[in-house]
Short mmCIF file of C-alpha atoms and ligand atoms in Angstrom, two decimals:
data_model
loop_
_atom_site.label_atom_id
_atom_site.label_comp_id
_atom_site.label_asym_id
_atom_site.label_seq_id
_atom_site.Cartn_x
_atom_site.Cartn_y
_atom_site.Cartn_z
CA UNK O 9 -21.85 32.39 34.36
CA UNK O 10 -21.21 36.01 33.36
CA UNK O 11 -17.69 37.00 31.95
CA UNK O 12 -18.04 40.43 31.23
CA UNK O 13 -15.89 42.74 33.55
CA UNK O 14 -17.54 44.77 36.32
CA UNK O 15 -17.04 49.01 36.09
CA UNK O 16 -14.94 48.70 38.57
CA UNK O 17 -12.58 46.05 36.62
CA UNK O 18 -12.81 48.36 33.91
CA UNK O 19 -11.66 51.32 35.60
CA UNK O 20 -8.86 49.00 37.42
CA UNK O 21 -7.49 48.07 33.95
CA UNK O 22 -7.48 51.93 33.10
CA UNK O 23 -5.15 52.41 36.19
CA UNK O 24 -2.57 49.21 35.26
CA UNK O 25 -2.44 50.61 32.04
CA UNK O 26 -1.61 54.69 33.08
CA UNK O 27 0.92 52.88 36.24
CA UNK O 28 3.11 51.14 33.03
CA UNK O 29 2.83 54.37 31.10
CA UNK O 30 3.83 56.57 33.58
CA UNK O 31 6.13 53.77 35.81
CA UNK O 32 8.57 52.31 32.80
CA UNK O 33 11.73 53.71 32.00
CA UNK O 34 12.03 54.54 28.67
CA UNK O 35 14.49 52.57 28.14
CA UNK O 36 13.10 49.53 29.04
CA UNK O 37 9.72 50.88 27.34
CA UNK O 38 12.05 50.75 23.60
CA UNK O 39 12.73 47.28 24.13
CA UNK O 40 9.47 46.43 24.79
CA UNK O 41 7.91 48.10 21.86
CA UNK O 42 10.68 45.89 19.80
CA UNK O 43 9.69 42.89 21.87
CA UNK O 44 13.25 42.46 22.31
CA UNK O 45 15.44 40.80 24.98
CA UNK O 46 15.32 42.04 28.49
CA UNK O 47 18.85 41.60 29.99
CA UNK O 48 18.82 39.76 33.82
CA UNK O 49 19.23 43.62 35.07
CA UNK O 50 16.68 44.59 33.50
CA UNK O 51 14.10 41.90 34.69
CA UNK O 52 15.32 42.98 38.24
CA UNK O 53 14.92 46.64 37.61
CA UNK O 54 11.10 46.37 36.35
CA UNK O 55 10.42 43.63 39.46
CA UNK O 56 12.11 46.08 41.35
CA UNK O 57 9.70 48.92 40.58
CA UNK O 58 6.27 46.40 40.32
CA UNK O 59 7.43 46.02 43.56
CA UNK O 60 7.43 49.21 45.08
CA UNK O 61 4.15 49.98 44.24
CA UNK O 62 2.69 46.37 45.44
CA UNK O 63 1.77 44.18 42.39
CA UNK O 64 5.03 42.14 42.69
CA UNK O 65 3.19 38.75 43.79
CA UNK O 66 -0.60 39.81 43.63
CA UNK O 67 -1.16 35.81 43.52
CA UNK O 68 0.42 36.03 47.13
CA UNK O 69 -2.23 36.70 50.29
CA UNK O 70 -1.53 40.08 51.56
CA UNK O 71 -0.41 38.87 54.94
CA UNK O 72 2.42 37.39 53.23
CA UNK O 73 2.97 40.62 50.97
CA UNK O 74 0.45 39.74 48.06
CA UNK O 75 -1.74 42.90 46.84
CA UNK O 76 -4.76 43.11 47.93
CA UNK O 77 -6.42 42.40 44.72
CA UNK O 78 -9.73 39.59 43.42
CA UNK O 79 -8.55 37.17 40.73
CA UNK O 80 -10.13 39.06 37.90
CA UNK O 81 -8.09 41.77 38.94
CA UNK O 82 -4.72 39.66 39.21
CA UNK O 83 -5.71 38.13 35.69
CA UNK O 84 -6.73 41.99 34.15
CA UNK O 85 -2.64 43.31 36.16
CA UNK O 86 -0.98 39.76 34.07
CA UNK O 87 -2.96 40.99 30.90
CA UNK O 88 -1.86 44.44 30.69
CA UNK O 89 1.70 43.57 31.57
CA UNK O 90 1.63 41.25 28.32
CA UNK O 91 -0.27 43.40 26.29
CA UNK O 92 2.32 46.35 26.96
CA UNK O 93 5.46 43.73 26.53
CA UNK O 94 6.63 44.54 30.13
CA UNK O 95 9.79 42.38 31.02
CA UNK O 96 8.32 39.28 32.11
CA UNK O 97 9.34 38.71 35.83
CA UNK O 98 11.41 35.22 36.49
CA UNK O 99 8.94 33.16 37.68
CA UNK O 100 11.09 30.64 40.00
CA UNK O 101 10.67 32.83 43.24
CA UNK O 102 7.26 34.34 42.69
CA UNK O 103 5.22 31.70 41.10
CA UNK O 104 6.66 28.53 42.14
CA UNK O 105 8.54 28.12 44.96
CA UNK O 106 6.97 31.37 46.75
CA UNK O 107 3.14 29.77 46.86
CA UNK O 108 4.70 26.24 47.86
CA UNK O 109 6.28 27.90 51.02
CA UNK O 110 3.21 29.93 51.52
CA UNK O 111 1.44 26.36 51.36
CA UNK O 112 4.02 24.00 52.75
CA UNK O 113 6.52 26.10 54.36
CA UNK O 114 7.73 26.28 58.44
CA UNK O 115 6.89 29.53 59.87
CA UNK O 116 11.09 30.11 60.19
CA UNK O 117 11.00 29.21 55.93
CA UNK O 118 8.45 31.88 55.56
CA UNK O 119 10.01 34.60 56.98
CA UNK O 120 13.32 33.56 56.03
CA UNK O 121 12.71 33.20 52.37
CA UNK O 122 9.74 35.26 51.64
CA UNK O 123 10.48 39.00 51.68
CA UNK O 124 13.68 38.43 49.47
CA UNK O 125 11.97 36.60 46.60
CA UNK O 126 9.00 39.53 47.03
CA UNK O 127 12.24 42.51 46.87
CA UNK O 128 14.40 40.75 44.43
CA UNK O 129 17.40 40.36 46.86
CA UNK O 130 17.32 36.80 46.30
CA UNK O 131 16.79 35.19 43.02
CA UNK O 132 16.28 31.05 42.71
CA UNK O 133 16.31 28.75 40.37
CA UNK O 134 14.41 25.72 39.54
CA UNK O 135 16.79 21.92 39.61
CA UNK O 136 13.70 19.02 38.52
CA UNK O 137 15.14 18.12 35.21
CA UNK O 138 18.40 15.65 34.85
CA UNK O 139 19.79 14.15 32.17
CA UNK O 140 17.68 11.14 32.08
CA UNK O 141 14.93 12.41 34.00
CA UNK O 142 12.48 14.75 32.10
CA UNK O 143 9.01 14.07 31.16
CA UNK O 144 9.81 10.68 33.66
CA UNK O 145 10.92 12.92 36.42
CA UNK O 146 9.91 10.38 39.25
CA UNK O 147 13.10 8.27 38.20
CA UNK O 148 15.91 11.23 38.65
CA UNK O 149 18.75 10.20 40.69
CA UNK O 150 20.34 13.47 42.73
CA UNK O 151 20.77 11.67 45.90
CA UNK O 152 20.70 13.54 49.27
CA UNK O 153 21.86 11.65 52.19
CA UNK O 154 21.58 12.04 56.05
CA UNK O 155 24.91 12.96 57.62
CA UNK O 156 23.82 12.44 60.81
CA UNK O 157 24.96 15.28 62.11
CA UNK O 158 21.78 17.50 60.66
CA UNK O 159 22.32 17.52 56.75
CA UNK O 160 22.17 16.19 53.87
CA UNK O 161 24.84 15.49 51.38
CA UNK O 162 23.62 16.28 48.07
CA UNK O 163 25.41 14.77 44.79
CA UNK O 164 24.13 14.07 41.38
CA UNK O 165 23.28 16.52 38.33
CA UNK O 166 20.39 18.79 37.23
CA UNK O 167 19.92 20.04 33.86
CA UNK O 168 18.31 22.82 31.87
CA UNK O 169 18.17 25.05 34.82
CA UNK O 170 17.23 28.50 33.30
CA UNK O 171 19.23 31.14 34.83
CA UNK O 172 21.04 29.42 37.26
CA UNK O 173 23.89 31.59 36.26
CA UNK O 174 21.76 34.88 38.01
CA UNK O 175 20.27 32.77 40.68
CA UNK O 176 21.15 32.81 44.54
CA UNK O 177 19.50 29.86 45.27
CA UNK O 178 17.24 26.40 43.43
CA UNK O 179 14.39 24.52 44.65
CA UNK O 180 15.60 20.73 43.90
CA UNK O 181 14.19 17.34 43.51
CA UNK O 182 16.22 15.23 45.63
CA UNK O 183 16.21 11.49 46.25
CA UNK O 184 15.90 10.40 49.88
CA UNK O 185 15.13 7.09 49.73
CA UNK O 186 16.54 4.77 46.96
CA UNK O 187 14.38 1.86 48.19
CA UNK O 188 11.06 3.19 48.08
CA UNK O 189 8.36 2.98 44.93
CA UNK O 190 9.95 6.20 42.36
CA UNK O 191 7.78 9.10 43.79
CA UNK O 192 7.76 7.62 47.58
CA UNK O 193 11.85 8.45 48.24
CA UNK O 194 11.54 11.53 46.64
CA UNK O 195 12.36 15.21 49.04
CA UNK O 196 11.62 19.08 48.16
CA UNK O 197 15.32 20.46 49.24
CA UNK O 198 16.34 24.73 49.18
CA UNK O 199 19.81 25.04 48.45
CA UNK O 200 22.33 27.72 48.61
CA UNK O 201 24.04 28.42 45.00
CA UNK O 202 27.18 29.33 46.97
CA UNK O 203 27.41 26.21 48.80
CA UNK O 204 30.92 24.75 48.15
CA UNK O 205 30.17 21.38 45.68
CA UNK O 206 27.36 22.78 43.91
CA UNK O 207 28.81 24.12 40.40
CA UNK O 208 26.87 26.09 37.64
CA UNK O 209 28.08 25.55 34.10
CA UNK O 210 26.11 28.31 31.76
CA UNK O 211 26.20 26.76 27.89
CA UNK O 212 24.95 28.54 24.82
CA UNK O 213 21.82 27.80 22.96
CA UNK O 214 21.59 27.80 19.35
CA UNK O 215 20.52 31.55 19.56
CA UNK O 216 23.64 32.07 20.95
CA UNK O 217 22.20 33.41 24.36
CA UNK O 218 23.65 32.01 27.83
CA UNK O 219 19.92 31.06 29.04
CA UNK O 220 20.61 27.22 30.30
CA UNK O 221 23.19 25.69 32.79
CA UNK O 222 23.57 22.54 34.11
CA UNK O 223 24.12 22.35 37.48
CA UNK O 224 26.49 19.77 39.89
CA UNK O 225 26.32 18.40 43.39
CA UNK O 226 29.00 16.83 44.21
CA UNK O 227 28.81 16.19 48.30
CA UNK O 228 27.46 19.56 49.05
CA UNK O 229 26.31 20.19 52.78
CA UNK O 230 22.49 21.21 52.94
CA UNK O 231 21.34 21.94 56.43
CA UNK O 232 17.78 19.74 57.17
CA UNK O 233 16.05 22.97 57.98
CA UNK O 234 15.84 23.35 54.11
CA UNK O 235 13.42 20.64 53.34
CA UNK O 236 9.90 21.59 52.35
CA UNK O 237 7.33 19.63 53.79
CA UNK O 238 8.04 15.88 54.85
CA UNK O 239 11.12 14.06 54.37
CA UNK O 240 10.43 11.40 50.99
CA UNK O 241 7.14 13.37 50.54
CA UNK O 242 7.88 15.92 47.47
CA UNK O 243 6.18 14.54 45.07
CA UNK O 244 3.05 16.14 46.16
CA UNK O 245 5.13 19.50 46.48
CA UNK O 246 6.49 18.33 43.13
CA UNK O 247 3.24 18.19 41.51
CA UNK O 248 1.23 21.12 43.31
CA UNK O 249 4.10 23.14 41.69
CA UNK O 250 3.82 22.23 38.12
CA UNK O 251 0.20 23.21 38.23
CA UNK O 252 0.86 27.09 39.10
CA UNK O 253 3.80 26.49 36.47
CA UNK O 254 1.08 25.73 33.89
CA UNK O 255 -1.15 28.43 34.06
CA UNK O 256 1.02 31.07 33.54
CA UNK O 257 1.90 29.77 29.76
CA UNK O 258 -1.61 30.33 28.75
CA UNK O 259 -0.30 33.92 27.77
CA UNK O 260 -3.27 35.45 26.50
CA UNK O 261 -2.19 39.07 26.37
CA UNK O 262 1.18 38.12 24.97
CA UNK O 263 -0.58 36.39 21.95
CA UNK O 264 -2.52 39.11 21.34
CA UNK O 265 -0.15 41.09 21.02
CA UNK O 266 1.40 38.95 18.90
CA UNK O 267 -1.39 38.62 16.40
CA UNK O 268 -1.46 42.66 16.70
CA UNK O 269 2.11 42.85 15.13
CA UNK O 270 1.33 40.43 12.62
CA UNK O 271 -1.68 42.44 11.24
CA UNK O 272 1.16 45.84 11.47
CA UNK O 273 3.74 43.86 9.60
CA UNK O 274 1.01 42.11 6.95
CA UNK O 275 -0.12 46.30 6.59
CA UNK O 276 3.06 46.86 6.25
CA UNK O 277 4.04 44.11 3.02
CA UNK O 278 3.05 44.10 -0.26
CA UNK O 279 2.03 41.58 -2.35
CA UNK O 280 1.23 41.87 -5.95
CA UNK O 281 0.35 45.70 -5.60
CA UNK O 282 -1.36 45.08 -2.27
CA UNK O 283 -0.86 45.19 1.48
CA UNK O 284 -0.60 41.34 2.76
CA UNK O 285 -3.38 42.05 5.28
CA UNK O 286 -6.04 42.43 2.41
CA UNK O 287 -5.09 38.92 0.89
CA UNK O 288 -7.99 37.28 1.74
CA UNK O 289 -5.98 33.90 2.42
CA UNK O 290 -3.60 35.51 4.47
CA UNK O 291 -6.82 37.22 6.29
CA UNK O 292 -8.60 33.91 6.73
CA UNK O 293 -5.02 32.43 8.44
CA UNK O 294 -5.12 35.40 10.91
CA UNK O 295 -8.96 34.97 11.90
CA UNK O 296 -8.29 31.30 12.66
CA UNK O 297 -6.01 31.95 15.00
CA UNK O 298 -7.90 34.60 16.33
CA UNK O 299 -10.79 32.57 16.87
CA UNK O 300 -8.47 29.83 18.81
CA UNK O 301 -7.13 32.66 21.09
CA UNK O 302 -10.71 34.00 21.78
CA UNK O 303 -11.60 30.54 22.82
CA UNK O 304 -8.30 30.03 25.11
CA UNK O 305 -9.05 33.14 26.77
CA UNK O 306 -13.04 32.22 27.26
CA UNK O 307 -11.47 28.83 29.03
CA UNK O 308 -8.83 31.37 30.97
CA UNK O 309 -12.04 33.29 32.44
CA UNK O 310 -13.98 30.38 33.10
CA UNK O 311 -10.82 29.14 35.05
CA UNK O 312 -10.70 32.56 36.86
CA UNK O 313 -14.17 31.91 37.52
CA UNK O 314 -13.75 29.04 38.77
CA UNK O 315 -11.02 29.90 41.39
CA UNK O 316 -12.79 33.06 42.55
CA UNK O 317 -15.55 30.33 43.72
CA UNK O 318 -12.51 28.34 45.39
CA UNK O 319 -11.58 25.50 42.91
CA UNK O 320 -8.17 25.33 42.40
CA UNK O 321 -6.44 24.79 38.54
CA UNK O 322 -6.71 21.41 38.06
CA UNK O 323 -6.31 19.56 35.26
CA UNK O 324 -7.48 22.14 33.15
CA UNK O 325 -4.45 24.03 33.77
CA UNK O 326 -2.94 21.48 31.02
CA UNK O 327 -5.53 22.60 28.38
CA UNK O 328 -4.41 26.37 29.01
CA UNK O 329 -0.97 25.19 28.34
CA UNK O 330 -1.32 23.46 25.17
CA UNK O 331 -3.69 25.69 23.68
CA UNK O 332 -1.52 28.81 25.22
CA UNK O 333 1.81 26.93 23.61
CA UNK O 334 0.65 26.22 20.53
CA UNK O 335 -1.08 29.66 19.36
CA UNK O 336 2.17 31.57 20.52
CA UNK O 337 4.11 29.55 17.93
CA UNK O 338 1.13 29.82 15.69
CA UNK O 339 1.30 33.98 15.96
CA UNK O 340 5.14 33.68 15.11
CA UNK O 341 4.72 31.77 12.05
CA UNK O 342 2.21 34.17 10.52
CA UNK O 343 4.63 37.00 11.68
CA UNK O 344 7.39 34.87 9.68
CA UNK O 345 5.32 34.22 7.00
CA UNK O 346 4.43 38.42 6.83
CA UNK O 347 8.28 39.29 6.52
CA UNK O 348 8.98 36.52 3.90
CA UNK O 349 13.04 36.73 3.28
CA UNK O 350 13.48 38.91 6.19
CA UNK O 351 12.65 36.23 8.30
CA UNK O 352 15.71 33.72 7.28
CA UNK O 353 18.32 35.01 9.66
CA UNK O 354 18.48 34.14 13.50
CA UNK O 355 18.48 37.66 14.20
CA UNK O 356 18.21 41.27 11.97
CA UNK O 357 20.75 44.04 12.58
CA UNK O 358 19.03 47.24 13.63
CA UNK O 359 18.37 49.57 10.35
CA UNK O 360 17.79 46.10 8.19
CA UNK O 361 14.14 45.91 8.63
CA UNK O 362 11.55 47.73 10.51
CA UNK O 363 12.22 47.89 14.08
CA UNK O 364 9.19 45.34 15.30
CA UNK O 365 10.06 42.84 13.18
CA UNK O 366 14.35 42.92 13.96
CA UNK O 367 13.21 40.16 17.12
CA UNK O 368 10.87 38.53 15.55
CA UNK O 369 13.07 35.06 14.05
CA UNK O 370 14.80 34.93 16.82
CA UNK O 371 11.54 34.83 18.91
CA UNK O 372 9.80 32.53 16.56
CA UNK O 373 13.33 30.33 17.53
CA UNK O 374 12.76 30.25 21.36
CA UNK O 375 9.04 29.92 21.25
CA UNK O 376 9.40 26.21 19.56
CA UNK O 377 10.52 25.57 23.77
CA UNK O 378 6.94 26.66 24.95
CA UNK O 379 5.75 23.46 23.83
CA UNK O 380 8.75 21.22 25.76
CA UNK O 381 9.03 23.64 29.12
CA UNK O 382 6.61 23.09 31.78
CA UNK O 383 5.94 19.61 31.13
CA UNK O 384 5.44 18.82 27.10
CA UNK O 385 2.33 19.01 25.33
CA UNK O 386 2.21 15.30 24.87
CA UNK O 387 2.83 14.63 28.73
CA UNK O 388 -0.64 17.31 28.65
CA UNK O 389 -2.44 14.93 26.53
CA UNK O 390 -1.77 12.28 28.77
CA UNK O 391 -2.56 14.01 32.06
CA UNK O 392 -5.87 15.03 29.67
CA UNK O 393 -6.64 11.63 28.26
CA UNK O 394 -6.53 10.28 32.15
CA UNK O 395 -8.14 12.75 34.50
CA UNK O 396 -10.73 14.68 32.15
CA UNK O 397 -11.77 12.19 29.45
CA UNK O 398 -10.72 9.12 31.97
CA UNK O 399 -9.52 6.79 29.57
CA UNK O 400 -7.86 3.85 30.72
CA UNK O 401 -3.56 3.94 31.19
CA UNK O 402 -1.85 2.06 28.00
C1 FAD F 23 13.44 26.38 27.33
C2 FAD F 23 13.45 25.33 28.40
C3 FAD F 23 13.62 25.72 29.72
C4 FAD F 23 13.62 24.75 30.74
N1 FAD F 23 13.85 25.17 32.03
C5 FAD F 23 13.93 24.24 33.01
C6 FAD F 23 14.26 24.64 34.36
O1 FAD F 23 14.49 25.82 34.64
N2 FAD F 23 14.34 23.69 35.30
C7 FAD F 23 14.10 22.37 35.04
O2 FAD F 23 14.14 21.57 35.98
N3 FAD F 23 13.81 21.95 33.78
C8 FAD F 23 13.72 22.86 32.76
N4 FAD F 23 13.45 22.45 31.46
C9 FAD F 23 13.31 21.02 31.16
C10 FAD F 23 11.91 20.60 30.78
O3 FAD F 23 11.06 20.55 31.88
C11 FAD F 23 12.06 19.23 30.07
O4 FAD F 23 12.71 19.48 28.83
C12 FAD F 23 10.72 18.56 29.80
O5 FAD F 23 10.13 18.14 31.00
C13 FAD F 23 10.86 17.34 28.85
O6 FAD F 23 11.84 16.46 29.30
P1 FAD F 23 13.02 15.95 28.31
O7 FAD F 23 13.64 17.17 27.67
O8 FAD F 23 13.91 15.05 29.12
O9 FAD F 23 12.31 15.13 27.16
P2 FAD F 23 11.86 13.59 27.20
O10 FAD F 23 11.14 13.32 28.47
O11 FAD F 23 13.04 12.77 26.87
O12 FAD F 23 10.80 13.55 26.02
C14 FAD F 23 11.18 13.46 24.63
C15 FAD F 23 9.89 13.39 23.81
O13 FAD F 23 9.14 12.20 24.13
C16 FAD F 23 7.82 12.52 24.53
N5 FAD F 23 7.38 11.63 25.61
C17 FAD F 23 8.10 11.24 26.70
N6 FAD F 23 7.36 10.43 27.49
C18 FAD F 23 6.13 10.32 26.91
C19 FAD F 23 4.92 9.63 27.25
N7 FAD F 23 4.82 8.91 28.37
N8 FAD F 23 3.86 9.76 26.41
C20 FAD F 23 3.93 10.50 25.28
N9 FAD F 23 5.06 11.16 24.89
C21 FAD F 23 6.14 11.08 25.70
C22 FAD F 23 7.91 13.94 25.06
O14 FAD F 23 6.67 14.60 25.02
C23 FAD F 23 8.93 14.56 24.08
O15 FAD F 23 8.30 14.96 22.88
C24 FAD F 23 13.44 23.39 30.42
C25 FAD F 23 13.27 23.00 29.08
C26 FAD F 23 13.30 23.95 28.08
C27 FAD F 23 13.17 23.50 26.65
#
């Protein structure tokens, strides 16, 4: 297999690179350069302008408003966006719910739902979790019930939803049938944010940012044209959608750069008389992990690889994701470990240290999630243990 990148993948990285030069406000381009926090307007700006010039949804086919670009291509626009800390685009309507209408969708769901989640008139939201149904999602309990009269009542509770507070509408995990085995009675539903008896309640993380809500059903009217697929069969929906989930947290261009910071800030820190960087412990910590990242983003290409010859991510998707998890958090401890006392606040006021480093606990905070979202890294062992290694259920 040969992973080196053609000329003409060479010269196509030259051009993502000039576009974000040229195509980011500045404003937006000093946040990025402190990796700080994009605000929701901000998200929607950059989408707004990715859009314009085609590379909104390049995972998308072009009839359907994709760009017409190969895999290695899609993989080199997701690297450079990383690499040049571009706000990273909510993922709810383009990644997940998009492809699974594009899949599973009615022609009328298509049209209806498509060109807003590629233009950013229409945000969504993702409702699996509850509060007893996580890593055991097949047991959650939101019911939705057949009025007769051509929808469904929904009522029950979702939880962690990530900006349901800026969402128009969430993708839900409904149950349709309480008598069936768990994942038989289980329904793919689209509901509208505004419908009266769905409520979003925002609450604070420890950081102090509004990023969660929960969200309530309580008897809210969903017409039956909003069901994906068949009725009781979204567990398959359920599932197809976790695995594009997954291979987005690989992150390979937002580790390295990452690591690059680290080595600024250890350049940047002395200890006894000397930069950080040339302590050869300190050295030997930042070549580990730069080994590990080399050899996540050899399995990334041979993943690309393997879906520009037609396989789709399988369960390999779950070794990108723990590997992917676990170095980000890896490339934030070193950068903790660089700024020494610095680092013991949730957040530095500007002015108090140098201006890369004012983000960088309160990153190192929110990346201990990477490990937890998208289905924990234990759950990945298991899925691992099963359907690579096939070892036998417990
Ligand atoms: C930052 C963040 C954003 C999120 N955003 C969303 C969102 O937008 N929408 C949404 O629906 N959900 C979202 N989630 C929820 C997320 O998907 C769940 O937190 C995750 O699936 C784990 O479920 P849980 O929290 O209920 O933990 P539990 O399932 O209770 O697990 C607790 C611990 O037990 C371990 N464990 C459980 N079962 C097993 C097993 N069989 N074998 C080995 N170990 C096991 C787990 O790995 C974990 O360490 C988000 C979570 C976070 C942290």
């Amino acid at each position: 297999m040969d992973l080196s990148f053609s000329p003409e993948h060479l010269a196509f990285r030259e051009e993502v690179r000039t576009f974000i030069a040229s195509a980011m406000p500045p404003h937006l381009k000093e946040k990025a350069a402190a990796d700080s926090h994009f605000e929701h307007d901000e998200v929607m700006e950059w989408h707004k302008i990715l859009h314009q010039k085609g590379w909104v949804a390049p995972h998308w086919p072009t009839e359907v408003g994709g760009a017409p670009l190969d895999v290695t291509s899609r993989f080199i626009l997701t690297e450079e966006l990383e690499l040049a800390g571009a706000p990273g685009l909510s993922p709810f309507g383009l990644v997940m719910v998009g492809p699974l209408l594009i899949q599973f969708g009615t022609p009328e769901q298509k049209k209806r739902f498509l060109p807003k989640i590629l233009s950013g008139e229409e945000v969504w939201c993702q409702g699996y979790s509850e509060p007893n149904a996580g890593s055991d999602l097949a047991s959650l309990k939101t019911r939705a019930e057949d009025d007769g009269k051509g929808n469904f009542i929904v009522t029950g509770q979702k939880t962690w939803t990530t900006y349901a507070q800026y969402a128009d509408w969430i993708f839900c995990l409904v149950r349709t049938d309480g008598s069936a085995k768990k994942q038989a009675g289980i329904s793919f539903l689209l509901i509208d944010l505004k419908t009266p008896g769905v409520t979003v309640k925002p609450f604070l993380t420890s950081g102090g940012t509004p990023a969660f809500s929960e969200t309530f059903f309580e008897g809210a009217v969903v017409p039956k044209e909003n069901l994906v697929g068949p009725l009781n069969g979204g567990w398959t929906l359920a599932k197809a959608l976790l695995g594009h989930e997954r291979t987005l947290i690989a992150a390979v261009g937002a580790s390295t750069r990452a690591i690059r910071k680290v080595k600024r800030i250890a350049a940047r820190t002395q200890k006894d008389g000397q930069p950080l960087l040339d302590d050869p412990l300190f050295r030997a910590k930042i070549a580990r992990l730069e080994i590990k990242l080399r050899g996540l983003q050899m399995a990334n290409y041979r993943a690309i690889a393997g879906a520009q010859l037609g396989r789709a991510p399988g369960p390999e998707a779950s070794i990108l994701k723990i590997r992917g998890s676990e170095i980000q958090q890896q490339a934030y401890e070193l950068a903790m470990e660089a700024m020494g006392l610095a680092s013991l606040t949730w957040f530095n006021e500007p002015g108090v240290v140098h201006p890369e480093e004012q983000w960088v606990p309160s990153l190192f905070n929110y990346l201990r999630a990477t490990t937890i979202y998208g289905g924990t890294n234990e759950i990945q062992k298991n899925i691992i243990a099963k359907l690579i290694l096939g070892l036998p259920e417990r």
